[in-house]
Coordinates of C-alpha atoms and ligand atoms in Angstrom, one line a residue:
M1 CA 94.6 38.0 118.7
P2 CA 93.3 37.5 122.3
L3 CA 91.9 34.1 123.1
R4 CA 88.5 35.8 124.0
N5 CA 88.2 37.0 120.5
L6 CA 89.2 33.7 118.9
L7 CA 86.6 31.9 121.0
K8 CA 84.0 34.5 119.9
I9 CA 84.8 33.9 116.3
E10 CA 84.7 30.1 116.8
S11 CA 81.3 30.3 118.4
M12 CA 80.0 32.5 115.6
I13 CA 81.2 29.9 113.1
L14 CA 79.6 27.1 115.0
R15 CA 76.3 29.0 115.2
K16 CA 76.3 29.5 111.5
V17 CA 77.1 25.8 110.7
K18 CA 74.4 24.7 113.3
S19 CA 71.8 27.1 111.6
K20 CA 72.2 25.4 108.3
V21 CA 69.3 23.0 108.0
E22 CA 69.3 19.9 105.7
T23 CA 66.5 20.9 103.3
L24 CA 64.4 17.9 102.3
L25 CA 63.5 17.5 98.6
L26 CA 59.8 16.7 98.4
K27 CA 59.7 14.4 95.3
G28 CA 56.4 13.8 93.7
M29 CA 57.0 10.4 92.3
P30 CA 56.8 8.4 95.6
V31 CA 53.5 10.2 96.4
S32 CA 52.2 9.6 92.9
D33 CA 53.1 5.9 92.9
T34 CA 51.4 5.4 96.3
I35 CA 48.2 7.0 95.1
R36 CA 48.2 5.1 91.7
S37 CA 48.8 1.8 93.5
G38 CA 45.7 2.6 95.6
L39 CA 43.6 3.2 92.4
E40 CA 44.5 -0.3 90.9
P41 CA 41.9 -2.3 92.9
R42 CA 39.3 0.4 92.3
V43 CA 39.8 0.3 88.6
K44 CA 39.8 -3.5 88.7
S45 CA 36.5 -3.5 90.5
L46 CA 35.1 -1.1 87.9
N47 CA 36.5 -3.2 85.0
E48 CA 34.8 -6.4 86.6
D49 CA 31.5 -4.5 86.3
G50 CA 32.2 -3.7 82.7
I51 CA 33.2 -0.1 83.2
V52 CA 36.4 1.3 81.9
P53 CA 37.1 4.9 83.4
Q54 CA 37.4 7.1 80.3
L55 CA 38.8 10.6 79.9
A56 CA 38.0 12.6 76.8
A57 CA 40.7 15.3 76.3
I58 CA 40.0 18.1 73.8
I59 CA 43.0 19.9 72.5
I60 CA 42.6 22.8 70.1
G61 CA 45.6 23.9 68.0
D62 CA 49.1 22.6 68.2
D63 CA 50.8 24.2 71.2
P64 CA 53.8 21.8 71.7
A65 CA 53.8 21.9 75.5
S66 CA 50.0 21.0 75.4
Q67 CA 50.7 18.1 73.0
V68 CA 53.3 16.6 75.3
Y69 CA 51.0 17.0 78.3
V70 CA 48.1 15.3 76.7
R71 CA 50.4 12.5 75.5
N72 CA 51.6 12.0 79.0
K73 CA 48.0 11.9 80.3
S74 CA 47.1 9.2 77.7
R75 CA 50.1 7.0 78.7
A76 CA 49.1 7.4 82.5
F77 CA 45.6 6.3 81.6
D78 CA 46.6 3.3 79.6
K79 CA 49.0 2.1 82.3
L80 CA 46.2 2.0 84.8
D81 CA 43.7 0.1 82.4
C82 CA 41.7 3.4 82.0
K83 CA 41.0 5.0 78.7
S84 CA 41.9 8.3 77.3
H85 CA 40.7 9.6 74.0
T86 CA 42.2 12.8 72.5
Y87 CA 40.1 15.0 70.2
Q88 CA 42.5 17.1 68.3
L89 CA 40.8 20.1 66.7
E90 CA 42.1 22.6 64.4
A91 CA 43.5 25.9 65.8
D92 CA 40.8 27.9 64.0
S93 CA 37.9 25.7 65.1
N94 CA 34.9 27.8 65.9
K95 CA 33.0 28.1 69.1
Q96 CA 29.9 26.2 67.8
D97 CA 32.0 23.2 66.8
V98 CA 33.8 23.0 70.1
L99 CA 30.5 23.4 72.0
A100 CA 28.8 20.7 69.9
L101 CA 31.7 18.2 70.7
I102 CA 31.5 19.0 74.4
D103 CA 27.7 18.4 74.3
T104 CA 28.2 15.0 72.6
L105 CA 30.7 13.9 75.2
N106 CA 28.5 15.3 78.0
H107 CA 25.9 12.8 76.8
D108 CA 28.2 9.9 76.1
E109 CA 27.7 7.3 78.9
E110 CA 31.1 5.8 78.4
V111 CA 32.9 9.1 79.1
H112 CA 33.5 9.9 82.8
G113 CA 35.8 12.9 82.5
I114 CA 36.1 15.8 80.0
L115 CA 39.3 17.9 79.9
I116 CA 39.8 21.0 77.9
Q117 CA 43.5 21.5 77.4
L118 CA 44.4 25.2 78.2
P119 CA 45.5 27.6 76.9
L120 CA 42.8 27.9 74.2
P121 CA 43.5 29.9 71.0
G122 CA 42.9 33.5 71.4
H123 CA 39.5 33.7 69.5
L124 CA 37.8 31.2 72.0
D125 CA 36.6 32.4 75.3
S126 CA 37.9 29.9 77.8
K127 CA 35.0 30.7 80.3
T128 CA 32.3 29.9 77.7
I129 CA 34.1 26.6 76.8
L130 CA 34.8 25.5 80.4
H131 CA 31.3 26.3 81.6
A132 CA 29.9 24.0 78.8
V133 CA 31.5 20.9 80.4
S134 CA 29.0 19.0 82.5
P135 CA 29.9 19.5 86.2
E136 CA 29.5 15.7 86.6
K137 CA 32.3 15.1 84.2
D138 CA 34.4 18.2 85.0
V139 CA 37.5 16.2 86.3
D140 CA 39.7 19.3 86.2
G141 CA 37.4 20.9 88.7
F142 CA 37.3 24.2 86.7
H143 CA 33.5 24.5 86.4
P144 CA 32.0 27.3 88.6
E145 CA 29.7 24.8 90.2
N146 CA 32.6 22.7 91.4
L147 CA 34.7 25.8 92.4
G148 CA 31.6 26.9 94.4
L149 CA 31.3 23.5 96.1
L150 CA 35.1 23.8 96.9
L151 CA 34.6 27.2 98.4
E152 CA 31.7 26.0 100.5
G153 CA 33.9 23.1 101.8
N154 CA 32.0 20.3 100.0
P155 CA 34.1 19.7 97.0
I156 CA 33.5 16.9 94.6
F157 CA 36.2 17.4 92.0
I158 CA 39.2 19.2 93.4
P159 CA 41.4 21.0 90.7
C160 CA 44.2 18.6 90.2
T161 CA 47.3 20.7 90.8
P162 CA 46.1 22.1 94.2
H163 CA 44.9 18.6 95.2
G164 CA 48.3 17.2 94.3
I165 CA 50.0 19.7 96.5
L166 CA 47.9 18.7 99.5
E167 CA 48.8 15.0 98.8
I168 CA 52.5 16.0 98.9
L169 CA 52.1 17.9 102.2
K170 CA 50.2 14.9 103.6
Y171 CA 52.7 12.3 102.4
Y172 CA 55.7 14.1 103.8
E173 CA 53.8 14.9 107.1
I174 CA 54.1 18.7 106.7
C175 CA 51.9 20.4 109.2
V176 CA 49.4 22.9 107.8
S177 CA 47.0 23.7 110.6
G178 CA 47.7 26.9 112.4
R179 CA 50.6 27.8 110.1
H180 CA 50.9 30.8 107.9
A181 CA 50.7 29.8 104.1
V182 CA 51.6 32.4 101.5
I183 CA 50.5 31.7 98.0
V184 CA 52.1 33.6 95.1
G185 CA 49.7 33.6 92.2
R186 CA 46.0 34.0 92.0
S187 CA 45.1 32.0 88.9
N188 CA 41.7 30.0 88.8
I189 CA 43.5 26.8 88.4
V190 CA 46.2 27.0 91.1
G191 CA 46.3 30.1 93.4
K192 CA 42.6 30.5 94.2
P193 CA 41.6 26.8 94.7
M194 CA 44.8 26.4 96.7
F195 CA 43.6 29.3 98.9
A196 CA 40.2 27.6 99.4
L197 CA 41.8 24.4 100.4
L198 CA 44.4 25.7 102.8
A199 CA 42.0 28.0 104.5
Q200 CA 39.3 25.3 105.0
K201 CA 38.8 23.8 108.4
F202 CA 39.9 20.2 107.7
E203 CA 42.7 17.9 108.1
M204 CA 45.1 19.4 105.6
G205 CA 43.9 23.0 105.9
N206 CA 43.1 25.3 108.8
A207 CA 46.1 27.6 107.9
T208 CA 46.2 31.3 107.9
V209 CA 46.5 32.2 104.2
T210 CA 47.9 35.2 102.3
I211 CA 47.5 35.3 98.5
C212 CA 50.0 37.5 96.7
H213 CA 49.9 38.6 93.0
T214 CA 51.2 41.2 90.6
G215 CA 49.4 43.9 92.7
T216 CA 51.3 43.0 95.8
K217 CA 53.5 45.8 96.8
D218 CA 56.3 44.1 98.8
L219 CA 56.4 40.4 98.1
T220 CA 59.4 39.8 100.3
A221 CA 57.6 41.2 103.3
H222 CA 55.0 38.5 102.9
T223 CA 57.2 35.6 102.0
K224 CA 59.6 36.4 104.9
Q225 CA 56.5 35.7 107.2
A226 CA 55.5 32.5 105.6
D227 CA 55.7 29.0 107.2
I228 CA 54.7 27.6 103.9
I229 CA 55.1 29.1 100.4
I230 CA 53.2 28.0 97.4
A231 CA 55.0 29.6 94.4
A232 CA 52.7 29.6 91.4
A233 CA 53.5 32.8 89.4
G234 CA 55.1 31.3 86.3
S235 CA 58.2 33.5 86.9
P236 CA 61.5 31.6 86.8
N237 CA 63.6 31.7 89.9
M238 CA 61.6 34.6 91.5
I239 CA 61.6 33.3 95.0
T240 CA 65.2 33.3 96.4
G241 CA 66.9 32.5 99.7
D242 CA 66.9 36.1 100.9
M243 CA 63.1 36.2 100.6
I244 CA 62.3 33.4 103.1
K245 CA 62.7 32.6 106.7
A246 CA 64.5 29.6 108.1
G247 CA 62.4 26.4 108.3
V248 CA 59.8 27.3 105.7
D249 CA 58.3 24.5 103.5
I250 CA 58.2 25.5 99.9
I251 CA 56.0 24.0 97.1
D252 CA 57.3 25.2 93.7
V253 CA 54.4 24.9 91.2
G254 CA 56.1 26.9 88.5
I255 CA 57.1 25.2 85.2
N256 CA 59.2 27.5 83.1
R257 CA 61.1 26.7 79.9
V258 CA 64.4 28.5 79.7
N259 CA 66.7 28.2 76.7
D260 CA 70.0 26.4 77.2
D261 CA 72.6 24.7 75.1
S262 CA 71.2 21.1 75.6
E263 CA 70.1 19.0 72.7
K264 CA 66.4 20.1 73.4
G265 CA 67.5 23.7 73.4
Y266 CA 65.7 24.4 76.8
K267 CA 65.3 23.1 80.4
L268 CA 62.5 23.3 82.8
I269 CA 62.9 25.4 86.0
G270 CA 60.6 26.5 88.7
D271 CA 59.5 29.8 90.3
V272 CA 62.0 29.0 93.2
N273 CA 65.7 29.4 93.0
T274 CA 66.2 26.0 94.6
E275 CA 69.9 26.3 95.1
S276 CA 69.5 29.5 97.1
V277 CA 66.9 28.1 99.4
M278 CA 68.8 24.9 100.3
G279 CA 70.1 25.1 103.9
I280 CA 67.5 27.6 104.8
A281 CA 64.1 26.0 104.0
N282 CA 62.9 22.9 105.8
S283 CA 61.8 21.4 102.5
V284 CA 61.2 22.3 98.8
T285 CA 59.7 20.5 95.9
P286 CA 62.1 20.0 92.9
V287 CA 61.3 21.2 89.4
P288 CA 61.0 18.9 87.4
G289 CA 59.8 16.0 89.6
G290 CA 57.9 17.7 92.4
V291 CA 54.3 18.9 91.7
G292 CA 54.4 18.0 88.1
P293 CA 53.9 14.1 88.5
M294 CA 51.0 14.8 90.9
T295 CA 48.7 16.7 88.4
I296 CA 48.0 13.7 86.1
T297 CA 47.7 11.4 89.1
M298 CA 45.0 13.6 90.6
L299 CA 43.3 13.7 87.2
L300 CA 43.3 9.8 87.3
V301 CA 41.8 10.0 90.9
N302 CA 39.1 12.3 89.8
T303 CA 38.2 10.2 86.6
V304 CA 38.0 7.0 88.6
M305 CA 35.9 8.7 91.3
S306 CA 33.7 9.9 88.5
A307 CA 33.3 6.4 87.0
E308 CA 32.5 5.0 90.5
K309 CA 29.8 7.7 91.0
N310 CA 28.3 6.8 87.7
R311 CA 28.2 3.0 88.6
E312 CA 26.4 4.0 91.9
L313 CA 23.8 6.0 89.8
I314 CA 23.2 3.2 87.4
A315 CA 22.7 0.7 90.4
C316 CA 20.3 3.1 92.1
Q317 CA 18.3 3.4 88.9
S318 CA 18.0 -0.4 88.2
Ligands
LIG401 P1 48.9 32.2 85.5 O1 49.8 32.9 84.5 O2 47.5 32.0 85.1 O3 48.9 33.0 86.9 C1 50.1 33.4 87.5 C2 49.8 34.2 88.7 O4 50.9 34.7 89.3 C3 48.9 35.5 88.4 O5 47.8 35.5 89.2 C4 49.8 36.7 88.8 O6 49.1 37.7 89.5 C5 50.9 36.1 89.6 N1 52.2 36.6 89.4 C6 52.9 36.7 88.3 N2 54.1 37.2 88.4 C7 54.1 37.6 89.7 C8 55.1 38.4 90.5 N3 56.2 38.8 90.0 N4 54.7 38.7 91.8 C9 53.6 38.2 92.4 N5 52.7 37.5 91.6 C10 52.9 37.3 90.3 O7 49.7 30.9 85.8 P2 49.1 29.5 86.4 O8 48.3 28.8 85.3 O9 48.5 29.6 87.8 O10 50.5 28.7 86.6 C11 51.5 29.3 87.4 C12 52.8 28.4 87.1 O11 52.5 27.0 87.5 C13 53.3 28.3 85.6 O12 54.6 28.2 85.6 C14 52.7 27.0 85.1 O13 53.3 26.4 84.0 C15 52.8 26.1 86.4 N6 51.8 25.1 86.5 C16 52.3 23.9 86.8 C17 51.4 22.8 87.0 C18 52.0 21.5 87.4 O14 51.4 20.5 87.1 N7 53.2 21.4 88.1 C19 50.1 23.0 86.8 C20 49.6 24.3 86.5 C21 50.4 25.3 86.4

């Protein structure tokens, strides 16, 4: 083979090797640990004033994933000297009973946050139940009043998962302003609040945001344009290496149980095929261990903040 051709092949190989980037894994634990450490003195100060930040979690039915989630929340609250009380209701509980419990908790001065574990059994309308939670105790940020304030740019309680994602971006110094963020998923708890946050003119926002969903005709055409991808569709491995451009930062929100032959019988995987984006993306959150640890941490943040607001209110009244 002529030398010229050999040199051409060598330079092609070199270009290919050079174009492989080392994709950074954006782990959630260091971010979560930093935020929880910052909460410790705030909780101590509340405790010294005789206040223990308290979350009331209502769980209806016996969905195993929800049980695990609520148990993990309780542990995290205990560890930080906060309280978490779980109200376990029967799967066939009627609307009146659930609303009566929420009303009692809304008026309980020792409760600073109320959480309704989703999904609810089919006979209960989630809107009716979520709207019954007092906006002042809506630490999940799902009440329309809190979602409205978020859209307006003056949020009080920011929904925990999108808030946790912002904290990951901030911790790893991933620039958002002026970049193109593509969100896959338009749910009220992830996609829509994520849109409101990233589009907002503030430190961790100011992005141009596209929101994709099941009605999107050519998803790849959008993801290929993205500088940041937020994958929140609940569809295992749906984002693959051939759907992204080099240097993109990817946040994988998806938590999907897929059966395997392990002792548990399943494993958790994300919406992103992590292996296929390695070497192309600038960064990606792992599943598990990425966004997951952040959601409970941001719930702690919101509950502590609610307790502090309550302390201020009491101080003003006395
Ligand atoms: P959801 O089912 O309410 O919404 C999914 C959205 O994705 C829908 O708006 C739908 O239009 C869109 N979608 C689904 N398939 C699509 C496709 N093929 N192409 C384009 N869009 C598609 O789900 P959710 O509650 O927003 O949760 C999404 C995922 O995130 C789930 O896997 C869930 O378990 C996970 N999640 C994780 C955390 C966490 O703490 N890490 C928190 C909340 C949700």
